[in-house]
mmCIF file of C-alpha atoms and ligand atoms in Angstrom:
data_model
loop_
_atom_site.group_PDB
_atom_site.id
_atom_site.type_symbol
_atom_site.label_atom_id
_atom_site.label_comp_id
_atom_site.label_asym_id
_atom_site.label_seq_id
_atom_site.Cartn_x
_atom_site.Cartn_y
_atom_site.Cartn_z
ATOM 1 C CA MET F 269 177.644 -144.218 18.067
ATOM 2 C CA GLY F 270 179.733 -146.779 16.246
ATOM 3 C CA GLN F 271 182.994 -148.648 16.262
ATOM 4 C CA PHE F 272 186.339 -148.987 14.523
ATOM 5 C CA VAL F 273 187.094 -151.768 12.074
ATOM 6 C CA GLU F 274 190.822 -151.823 11.319
ATOM 7 C CA GLY F 275 191.145 -148.172 12.201
ATOM 8 C CA VAL F 276 188.119 -147.013 10.163
ATOM 9 C CA TRP F 277 185.012 -145.694 11.950
ATOM 10 C CA HIS F 278 181.646 -147.334 11.137
ATOM 11 C CA GLU F 279 178.354 -146.081 12.551
ATOM 12 C CA ARG F 280 176.758 -148.996 14.369
ATOM 13 C CA GLY F 281 174.213 -149.611 17.108
ATOM 14 C CA PHE F 282 174.866 -151.853 20.079
ATOM 15 C CA PRO F 283 175.390 -155.547 19.261
ATOM 16 C CA VAL F 284 172.551 -158.018 19.905
ATOM 17 C CA ASP F 285 172.426 -161.810 19.496
ATOM 18 C CA SER F 286 169.925 -163.819 17.431
ATOM 19 C CA LYS F 287 167.336 -163.620 20.267
ATOM 20 C CA GLY F 288 167.569 -159.825 20.457
ATOM 21 C CA SER F 289 169.578 -159.768 23.694
ATOM 22 C CA PHE F 290 172.231 -157.089 24.150
ATOM 23 C CA VAL F 291 175.743 -158.529 24.119
ATOM 24 C CA ARG F 292 178.437 -156.359 25.661
ATOM 25 C CA ALA F 293 181.595 -156.374 23.542
ATOM 26 C CA LYS F 294 184.806 -157.518 25.197
ATOM 27 C CA THR F 295 187.449 -154.878 25.885
ATOM 28 C CA THR F 296 190.902 -155.093 24.292
ATOM 29 C CA PHE F 297 193.578 -153.600 26.549
ATOM 30 C CA HIS F 298 194.359 -155.652 29.628
ATOM 31 C CA GLN F 299 197.800 -154.848 30.985
ATOM 32 C CA LYS F 300 197.591 -155.700 34.684
ATOM 33 C CA SER F 301 200.604 -154.002 36.183
ATOM 34 C CA LEU F 302 201.362 -150.330 36.624
ATOM 35 C CA SER F 303 204.527 -148.622 37.742
ATOM 36 C CA GLU F 304 204.018 -146.534 40.863
ATOM 37 C CA GLU F 305 204.980 -143.146 39.422
ATOM 38 C CA GLN F 306 203.575 -139.685 39.921
ATOM 39 C CA GLU F 307 201.600 -138.434 36.892
ATOM 40 C CA ARG F 308 202.553 -141.276 34.589
ATOM 41 C CA TYR F 309 198.944 -142.326 33.885
ATOM 42 C CA HIS F 310 195.944 -140.442 32.546
ATOM 43 C CA LEU F 311 192.366 -141.608 33.013
ATOM 44 C CA TYR F 312 189.699 -140.849 30.386
ATOM 45 C CA ILE F 313 186.165 -141.217 31.687
ATOM 46 C CA SER F 314 182.556 -140.210 31.236
ATOM 47 C CA LEU F 315 180.760 -139.035 34.369
ATOM 48 C CA ALA F 316 177.635 -140.695 32.976
ATOM 49 C CA CYS F 317 179.035 -144.191 32.653
ATOM 50 C CA PRO F 318 178.765 -146.593 35.615
ATOM 51 C CA TRP F 319 181.893 -148.544 34.543
ATOM 52 C CA ALA F 320 183.971 -145.376 34.366
ATOM 53 C CA HIS F 321 182.411 -144.201 37.617
ATOM 54 C CA ARG F 322 183.876 -147.168 39.464
ATOM 55 C CA THR F 323 187.400 -146.126 38.424
ATOM 56 C CA LEU F 324 186.744 -142.474 39.322
ATOM 57 C CA MET F 325 185.472 -143.425 42.795
ATOM 58 C CA THR F 326 188.457 -145.725 43.334
ATOM 59 C CA ARG F 327 190.885 -142.966 42.286
ATOM 60 C CA LYS F 328 189.154 -140.569 44.676
ATOM 61 C CA LEU F 329 188.933 -142.913 47.670
ATOM 62 C CA ASN F 330 192.625 -143.777 47.272
ATOM 63 C CA GLY F 331 193.558 -140.079 47.207
ATOM 64 C CA LEU F 332 195.150 -140.503 43.772
ATOM 65 C CA ASP F 333 193.760 -137.288 42.211
ATOM 66 C CA SER F 334 197.173 -135.668 41.955
ATOM 67 C CA VAL F 335 198.860 -138.917 40.860
ATOM 68 C CA ILE F 336 196.564 -139.903 37.989
ATOM 69 C CA SER F 337 195.386 -137.036 35.773
ATOM 70 C CA LEU F 338 191.856 -136.979 34.384
ATOM 71 C CA SER F 339 189.788 -136.114 31.305
ATOM 72 C CA VAL F 340 186.000 -136.194 31.177
ATOM 73 C CA VAL F 341 184.154 -136.516 27.857
ATOM 74 C CA ASP F 342 181.037 -134.570 26.917
ATOM 75 C CA PRO F 343 177.917 -136.310 28.266
ATOM 76 C CA PHE F 344 176.377 -136.631 24.795
ATOM 77 C CA MET F 345 177.588 -139.556 22.703
ATOM 78 C CA ASP F 346 177.079 -138.658 19.060
ATOM 79 C CA LYS F 347 177.626 -140.458 15.730
ATOM 80 C CA GLU F 348 181.387 -140.239 16.267
ATOM 81 C CA GLY F 349 181.126 -141.685 19.761
ATOM 82 C CA TRP F 350 182.519 -139.946 22.846
ATOM 83 C CA PHE F 351 184.041 -136.503 22.264
ATOM 84 C CA PHE F 352 185.715 -133.763 24.279
ATOM 85 C CA SER F 353 184.132 -130.368 24.883
ATOM 86 C CA LYS F 354 183.965 -127.441 27.222
ATOM 87 C CA ALA F 355 180.574 -128.477 28.624
ATOM 88 C CA GLU F 356 180.092 -127.978 32.359
ATOM 89 C CA GLY F 357 181.821 -130.864 34.163
ATOM 90 C CA ALA F 358 183.763 -131.984 31.065
ATOM 91 C CA ILE F 359 187.592 -131.837 31.007
ATOM 92 C CA PRO F 360 189.269 -131.738 27.563
ATOM 93 C CA ASP F 361 192.240 -133.911 26.623
ATOM 94 C CA PRO F 362 195.465 -132.259 27.834
ATOM 95 C CA LEU F 363 197.768 -134.810 26.193
ATOM 96 C CA PHE F 364 196.859 -134.568 22.505
ATOM 97 C CA ASN F 365 194.041 -132.029 22.492
ATOM 98 C CA ALA F 366 192.026 -134.798 20.810
ATOM 99 C CA ARG F 367 188.546 -134.052 19.465
ATOM 100 C CA THR F 368 187.175 -137.545 20.015
ATOM 101 C CA LEU F 369 188.061 -140.414 22.334
ATOM 102 C CA GLY F 370 188.418 -142.522 19.187
ATOM 103 C CA GLU F 371 191.608 -140.586 18.375
ATOM 104 C CA ILE F 372 193.125 -141.867 21.621
ATOM 105 C CA TYR F 373 192.337 -145.476 20.658
ATOM 106 C CA LEU F 374 193.982 -144.958 17.260
ATOM 107 C CA LYS F 375 197.089 -143.519 18.918
ATOM 108 C CA ALA F 376 197.398 -146.785 20.847
ATOM 109 C CA ASP F 377 196.635 -148.884 17.753
ATOM 110 C CA PRO F 378 196.121 -147.288 14.318
ATOM 111 C CA ASN F 379 194.406 -150.519 13.160
ATOM 112 C CA TYR F 380 192.180 -150.810 16.219
ATOM 113 C CA THR F 381 189.025 -152.889 15.786
ATOM 114 C CA GLY F 382 186.372 -152.534 18.453
ATOM 115 C CA ARG F 383 184.194 -150.093 20.325
ATOM 116 C CA VAL F 384 185.478 -146.873 21.806
ATOM 117 C CA THR F 385 184.536 -147.218 25.451
ATOM 118 C CA VAL F 386 185.281 -145.448 28.715
ATOM 119 C CA PRO F 387 187.159 -145.816 30.999
ATOM 120 C CA VAL F 388 190.564 -145.701 29.301
ATOM 121 C CA LEU F 389 193.830 -145.681 31.251
ATOM 122 C CA TRP F 390 196.649 -144.126 29.207
ATOM 123 C CA ASP F 391 200.366 -144.558 29.904
ATOM 124 C CA LYS F 392 202.214 -141.326 29.109
ATOM 125 C CA SER F 393 205.650 -143.021 29.157
ATOM 126 C CA GLU F 394 204.771 -145.827 26.782
ATOM 127 C CA SER F 395 202.276 -143.749 24.773
ATOM 128 C CA THR F 396 199.637 -146.405 24.778
ATOM 129 C CA ILE F 397 196.426 -147.569 26.424
ATOM 130 C CA VAL F 398 197.304 -149.742 29.379
ATOM 131 C CA ASN F 399 193.844 -150.984 30.149
ATOM 132 C CA ASN F 400 190.226 -150.192 29.239
ATOM 133 C CA GLU F 401 188.414 -152.623 31.559
ATOM 134 C CA SER F 402 186.976 -150.894 34.627
ATOM 135 C CA ARG F 403 187.191 -153.886 36.958
ATOM 136 C CA GLU F 404 190.897 -154.306 36.255
ATOM 137 C CA ILE F 405 191.629 -150.564 36.535
ATOM 138 C CA MET F 406 189.780 -150.455 39.848
ATOM 139 C CA ARG F 407 191.911 -153.315 41.229
ATOM 140 C CA MET F 408 195.158 -151.721 40.007
ATOM 141 C CA PHE F 409 194.277 -148.385 41.635
ATOM 142 C CA ASN F 410 193.538 -150.173 44.896
ATOM 143 C CA ARG F 411 196.676 -152.288 44.917
ATOM 144 C CA GLN F 412 199.471 -150.764 42.905
ATOM 145 C CA PHE F 413 200.045 -147.381 44.545
ATOM 146 C CA PRO F 414 201.013 -148.430 48.087
ATOM 147 C CA LYS F 415 203.286 -145.415 48.586
ATOM 148 C CA LEU F 416 201.398 -142.712 46.696
ATOM 149 C CA SER F 417 197.879 -143.685 47.796
ATOM 150 C CA LYS F 418 196.378 -141.665 50.632
ATOM 151 C CA LYS F 419 193.610 -144.151 51.237
ATOM 152 C CA LYS F 420 191.509 -144.050 54.367
ATOM 153 C CA ILE F 421 189.656 -147.234 53.397
ATOM 154 C CA ASP F 422 191.219 -150.324 51.814
ATOM 155 C CA LEU F 423 188.705 -151.192 49.105
ATOM 156 C CA CYS F 424 190.252 -154.589 48.454
ATOM 157 C CA PRO F 425 191.766 -156.070 51.604
ATOM 158 C CA ALA F 426 193.629 -159.304 50.846
ATOM 159 C CA ARG F 427 191.504 -161.270 53.320
ATOM 160 C CA PHE F 428 188.338 -160.413 51.408
ATOM 161 C CA GLU F 429 189.706 -160.592 47.870
ATOM 162 C CA ASN F 430 188.107 -163.913 46.914
ATOM 163 C CA GLU F 431 184.751 -162.907 48.327
ATOM 164 C CA ILE F 432 184.910 -159.522 46.582
ATOM 165 C CA ASP F 433 185.646 -161.248 43.249
ATOM 166 C CA GLN F 434 182.759 -163.636 43.831
ATOM 167 C CA VAL F 435 180.314 -160.789 44.510
ATOM 168 C CA LEU F 436 181.613 -158.781 41.532
ATOM 169 C CA ASP F 437 180.898 -161.826 39.332
ATOM 170 C CA GLU F 438 177.524 -162.377 40.945
ATOM 171 C CA ILE F 439 176.196 -158.854 40.456
ATOM 172 C CA TYR F 440 177.718 -158.246 37.011
ATOM 173 C CA GLU F 441 175.329 -160.067 34.671
ATOM 174 C CA PRO F 442 171.962 -159.565 36.393
ATOM 175 C CA ILE F 443 172.529 -156.048 37.801
ATOM 176 C CA ASN F 444 175.425 -154.021 36.349
ATOM 177 C CA ASN F 445 174.938 -155.372 32.847
ATOM 178 C CA GLY F 446 171.308 -156.327 33.472
ATOM 179 C CA VAL F 447 170.014 -152.755 33.263
ATOM 180 C CA TYR F 448 171.608 -152.517 29.794
ATOM 181 C CA ARG F 449 170.221 -155.921 28.768
ATOM 182 C CA SER F 450 166.753 -154.626 29.723
ATOM 183 C CA GLY F 451 167.171 -151.289 27.988
ATOM 184 C CA PHE F 452 168.861 -152.475 24.801
ATOM 185 C CA ALA F 453 166.749 -155.625 24.338
ATOM 186 C CA LYS F 454 165.366 -155.870 20.825
ATOM 187 C CA THR F 455 162.631 -158.414 21.611
ATOM 188 C CA GLN F 456 159.982 -158.765 24.327
ATOM 189 C CA GLU F 457 161.455 -162.117 25.305
ATOM 190 C CA ALA F 458 164.971 -160.695 25.742
ATOM 191 C CA TYR F 459 163.620 -157.788 27.803
ATOM 192 C CA ASP F 460 161.429 -160.051 29.990
ATOM 193 C CA GLU F 461 164.365 -162.306 30.762
ATOM 194 C CA ALA F 462 166.727 -159.429 31.587
ATOM 195 C CA VAL F 463 164.290 -157.484 33.754
ATOM 196 C CA THR F 464 163.253 -160.613 35.666
ATOM 197 C CA ASP F 465 166.884 -161.557 36.377
ATOM 198 C CA LEU F 466 167.584 -157.975 37.419
ATOM 199 C CA PHE F 467 164.779 -157.754 39.962
ATOM 200 C CA ASP F 468 165.418 -161.268 41.308
ATOM 201 C CA ALA F 469 168.998 -160.183 42.001
ATOM 202 C CA LEU F 470 167.908 -156.858 43.552
ATOM 203 C CA GLU F 471 165.551 -158.747 45.890
ATOM 204 C CA ARG F 472 168.396 -161.103 46.848
ATOM 205 C CA TRP F 473 170.752 -158.231 47.730
ATOM 206 C CA GLU F 474 167.929 -156.346 49.473
ATOM 207 C CA ARG F 475 167.677 -159.320 51.854
ATOM 208 C CA HIS F 476 171.453 -159.295 52.408
ATOM 209 C CA LEU F 477 171.689 -155.539 52.962
ATOM 210 C CA ALA F 478 168.806 -155.584 55.442
ATOM 211 C CA HIS F 479 171.254 -157.252 57.860
ATOM 212 C CA HIS F 480 174.693 -156.179 56.600
ATOM 213 C CA ARG F 481 175.889 -152.644 56.080
ATOM 214 C CA PHE F 482 178.084 -153.641 53.095
ATOM 215 C CA LEU F 483 178.239 -156.482 50.572
ATOM 216 C CA VAL F 484 181.471 -158.061 51.863
ATOM 217 C CA GLY F 485 182.857 -157.797 55.393
ATOM 218 C CA ASP F 486 182.159 -154.706 57.470
ATOM 219 C CA GLN F 487 183.643 -151.950 55.323
ATOM 220 C CA PRO F 488 183.139 -150.562 51.809
ATOM 221 C CA THR F 489 184.902 -152.570 49.083
ATOM 222 C CA GLU F 490 185.042 -152.762 45.289
ATOM 223 C CA ALA F 491 181.856 -154.829 45.449
ATOM 224 C CA ASP F 492 179.953 -151.900 47.008
ATOM 225 C CA ILE F 493 181.454 -149.464 44.503
ATOM 226 C CA SER F 494 180.150 -151.630 41.688
ATOM 227 C CA LEU F 495 176.651 -152.050 43.085
ATOM 228 C CA PHE F 496 176.481 -148.342 43.953
ATOM 229 C CA ALA F 497 177.508 -147.284 40.423
ATOM 230 C CA THR F 498 174.382 -148.988 39.052
ATOM 231 C CA LEU F 499 171.989 -148.105 41.883
ATOM 232 C CA ILE F 500 172.780 -144.369 41.913
ATOM 233 C CA ARG F 501 171.636 -144.234 38.251
ATOM 234 C CA PHE F 502 168.638 -146.490 38.705
ATOM 235 C CA ASP F 503 165.775 -144.168 39.687
ATOM 236 C CA LEU F 504 167.225 -141.258 37.720
ATOM 237 C CA VAL F 505 167.490 -143.111 34.441
ATOM 238 C CA TYR F 506 167.062 -146.884 34.329
ATOM 239 C CA VAL F 507 163.492 -146.964 35.674
ATOM 240 C CA ASN F 508 162.199 -144.931 32.719
ATOM 241 C CA HIS F 509 164.772 -145.074 29.992
ATOM 242 C CA PHE F 510 165.667 -148.783 30.294
ATOM 243 C CA LYS F 511 162.161 -149.892 31.461
ATOM 244 C CA CYS F 512 163.570 -151.289 34.729
ATOM 245 C CA ASN F 513 160.338 -150.348 36.431
ATOM 246 C CA ILE F 514 159.046 -153.289 38.463
ATOM 247 C CA LYS F 515 160.098 -151.229 41.480
ATOM 248 C CA ARG F 516 162.268 -148.195 42.089
ATOM 249 C CA ILE F 517 165.310 -148.282 44.386
ATOM 250 C CA VAL F 518 163.454 -146.016 46.831
ATOM 251 C CA ASP F 519 160.937 -148.870 47.201
ATOM 252 C CA PHE F 520 163.660 -151.185 48.575
ATOM 253 C CA PRO F 521 164.408 -149.936 52.120
ATOM 254 C CA ALA F 522 167.825 -151.603 52.409
ATOM 255 C CA LEU F 523 169.061 -150.838 48.883
ATOM 256 C CA TRP F 524 167.919 -147.229 49.217
ATOM 257 C CA GLY F 525 169.629 -146.909 52.603
ATOM 258 C CA PHE F 526 172.777 -148.487 51.143
ATOM 259 C CA VAL F 527 172.855 -145.959 48.264
ATOM 260 C CA ARG F 528 172.551 -143.007 50.677
ATOM 261 C CA ASP F 529 175.143 -144.506 53.028
ATOM 262 C CA PHE F 530 177.668 -144.994 50.231
ATOM 263 C CA TYR F 531 176.922 -141.605 48.675
ATOM 264 C CA GLN F 532 177.725 -139.974 52.007
ATOM 265 C CA ILE F 533 181.210 -141.539 52.316
ATOM 266 C CA PRO F 534 183.564 -138.536 52.075
ATOM 267 C CA GLY F 535 184.704 -138.175 48.467
ATOM 268 C CA VAL F 536 181.934 -140.154 46.766
ATOM 269 C CA LYS F 537 179.453 -137.307 46.307
ATOM 270 C CA GLU F 538 181.972 -135.288 44.258
ATOM 271 C CA THR F 539 182.163 -138.130 41.740
ATOM 272 C CA CYS F 540 178.384 -138.184 41.103
ATOM 273 C CA HIS F 541 177.224 -135.811 38.370
ATOM 274 C CA PHE F 542 173.468 -136.200 37.923
ATOM 275 C CA GLY F 543 173.389 -133.748 34.995
ATOM 276 C CA HIS F 544 175.849 -135.791 32.937
ATOM 277 C CA ILE F 545 174.124 -139.037 33.885
ATOM 278 C CA LYS F 546 170.673 -137.904 32.750
ATOM 279 C CA GLU F 547 171.833 -136.031 29.703
ATOM 280 C CA HIS F 548 173.933 -138.902 28.409
ATOM 281 C CA TYR F 549 171.293 -141.598 28.486
ATOM 282 C CA PHE F 550 168.201 -139.624 27.522
ATOM 283 C CA ARG F 551 169.927 -137.709 24.711
ATOM 284 C CA SER F 552 172.350 -140.251 23.269
ATOM 285 C CA HIS F 553 170.071 -143.242 22.707
ATOM 286 C CA GLU F 554 167.882 -141.881 19.952
ATOM 287 C CA LYS F 555 166.242 -145.249 19.226
ATOM 288 C CA ILE F 556 165.013 -145.455 22.835
ATOM 289 C CA ASN F 557 164.152 -141.757 23.306
ATOM 290 C CA PRO F 558 163.673 -140.214 19.827
ATOM 291 C CA THR F 559 162.685 -136.757 21.161
ATOM 292 C CA ARG F 560 165.894 -136.674 23.246
ATOM 293 C CA ILE F 561 163.912 -134.852 25.953
ATOM 294 C CA VAL F 562 165.578 -135.143 29.369
ATOM 295 C CA PRO F 563 163.008 -135.508 32.165
ATOM 296 C CA LYS F 564 163.083 -133.048 35.089
ATOM 297 C CA GLY F 565 162.591 -135.529 37.903
ATOM 298 C CA PRO F 566 162.663 -137.490 40.024
ATOM 299 C CA VAL F 567 163.501 -135.576 43.204
ATOM 300 C CA LEU F 568 165.725 -137.837 45.354
ATOM 301 C CA ASP F 569 167.396 -136.918 48.614
ATOM 302 C CA PHE F 570 170.702 -138.811 48.667
ATOM 303 C CA ASP F 571 171.755 -136.755 51.702
ATOM 304 C CA ALA F 572 168.893 -137.964 53.910
ATOM 305 C CA PRO F 573 170.120 -139.864 57.004
ATOM 306 C CA HIS F 574 170.780 -143.500 56.125
ATOM 307 C CA LEU F 575 170.481 -144.879 59.682
ATOM 308 C CA ARG F 576 172.754 -147.820 58.832
ATOM 309 C CA ASP F 577 175.642 -147.148 61.244
ATOM 310 C CA ASN F 578 174.520 -149.854 63.652
ATOM 311 C CA LEU F 579 174.087 -152.705 61.192
HETATM 312 N N1 GSH Z 694 183.606 -153.738 30.094
HETATM 313 C C1 GSH Z 694 183.862 -152.325 30.008
HETATM 314 C C2 GSH Z 694 182.589 -151.626 29.520
HETATM 315 C C3 GSH Z 694 182.778 -150.154 29.262
HETATM 316 C C4 GSH Z 694 181.594 -149.568 28.465
HETATM 317 O O1 GSH Z 694 180.880 -150.288 27.768
HETATM 318 N N2 GSH Z 694 181.416 -148.228 28.571
HETATM 319 C C5 GSH Z 694 180.339 -147.588 27.826
HETATM 320 C C6 GSH Z 694 179.782 -146.400 28.569
HETATM 321 S S1 GSH Z 694 178.716 -146.840 29.893
HETATM 322 C C7 GSH Z 694 180.858 -147.024 26.520
HETATM 323 O O2 GSH Z 694 181.844 -146.317 26.515
HETATM 324 N N3 GSH Z 694 180.166 -147.331 25.425
HETATM 325 C C8 GSH Z 694 180.461 -146.793 24.132
HETATM 326 C C9 GSH Z 694 180.181 -147.774 23.035
HETATM 327 O O3 GSH Z 694 180.025 -148.966 23.294
HETATM 328 O O4 GSH Z 694 180.147 -147.337 21.892
HETATM 329 C C10 GSH Z 694 184.300 -151.802 31.376
HETATM 330 O O5 GSH Z 694 183.790 -152.291 32.389
HETATM 331 O O6 GSH Z 694 185.172 -150.935 31.423
#
């Protein structure tokens, strides 16, 4: 893993502050408006990454598969960062036949400085990266294809927009980013703080979801997509690999029911690739798992009845 500095690749670990806490780098490309055109945009993702997963689920639930084309990187992130391969589930780059995702960043900006992250939304007409921030891509997919979208569910109804944004903000630091702050902490203090914040927030949303089927309103929204993207990975990876082990998700009746409920929404299951998820984390982070051995378990039944229809 590493990053570009003025277009030159440097091998580097993840950034931490003076207390040893993981600090997520800010993304660079933030264009907020798309043109509603068939096959103008291409989405580069990893099936392992929860941020990319939110954009993949949004594309799927809006029926935009044939509108926005897709590439999937190899699950293993090596010294050169994300790369393309013919691994099962991966989809090579049809636009430039690139070897690494870094090449795509340099096509957008030959002097690019920053990390090479997924997701990336590429504009074929302008030959550049439009946006590489999952929350913004998710919102654009939900809003900016009114004619081409075949959505059955509106994941960001105008009447709930403020509440959705509030919940997205509320779950980001302790939960979505919190699992990374636990796993990438370089000091006991930084880990203790992250894992405590994480489980306090999980307990808070467990109480909410015991009485509400979804996070906002009475239908799935971007807020649920974002919580789900972290929770679906939790028992498979974060409990062991990131030491998020005060409890498992299966020990929270409402959170576990919520994960199964969301997983069973038509279209969602196809976006979940447990092989890529496990392989990416356990093999790519050599400092955390030096043997790179990928554990066999746990056995989890995401298809078990969720019994949440009447909430
Ligand atoms: N804020 C970004 C974060 C994206 C991100 O950090 N993705 C990770 C994968 S889970 C990545 O590509 N990391 C590579 C790196 O930092 O070198 C978003 O939400 O899109």
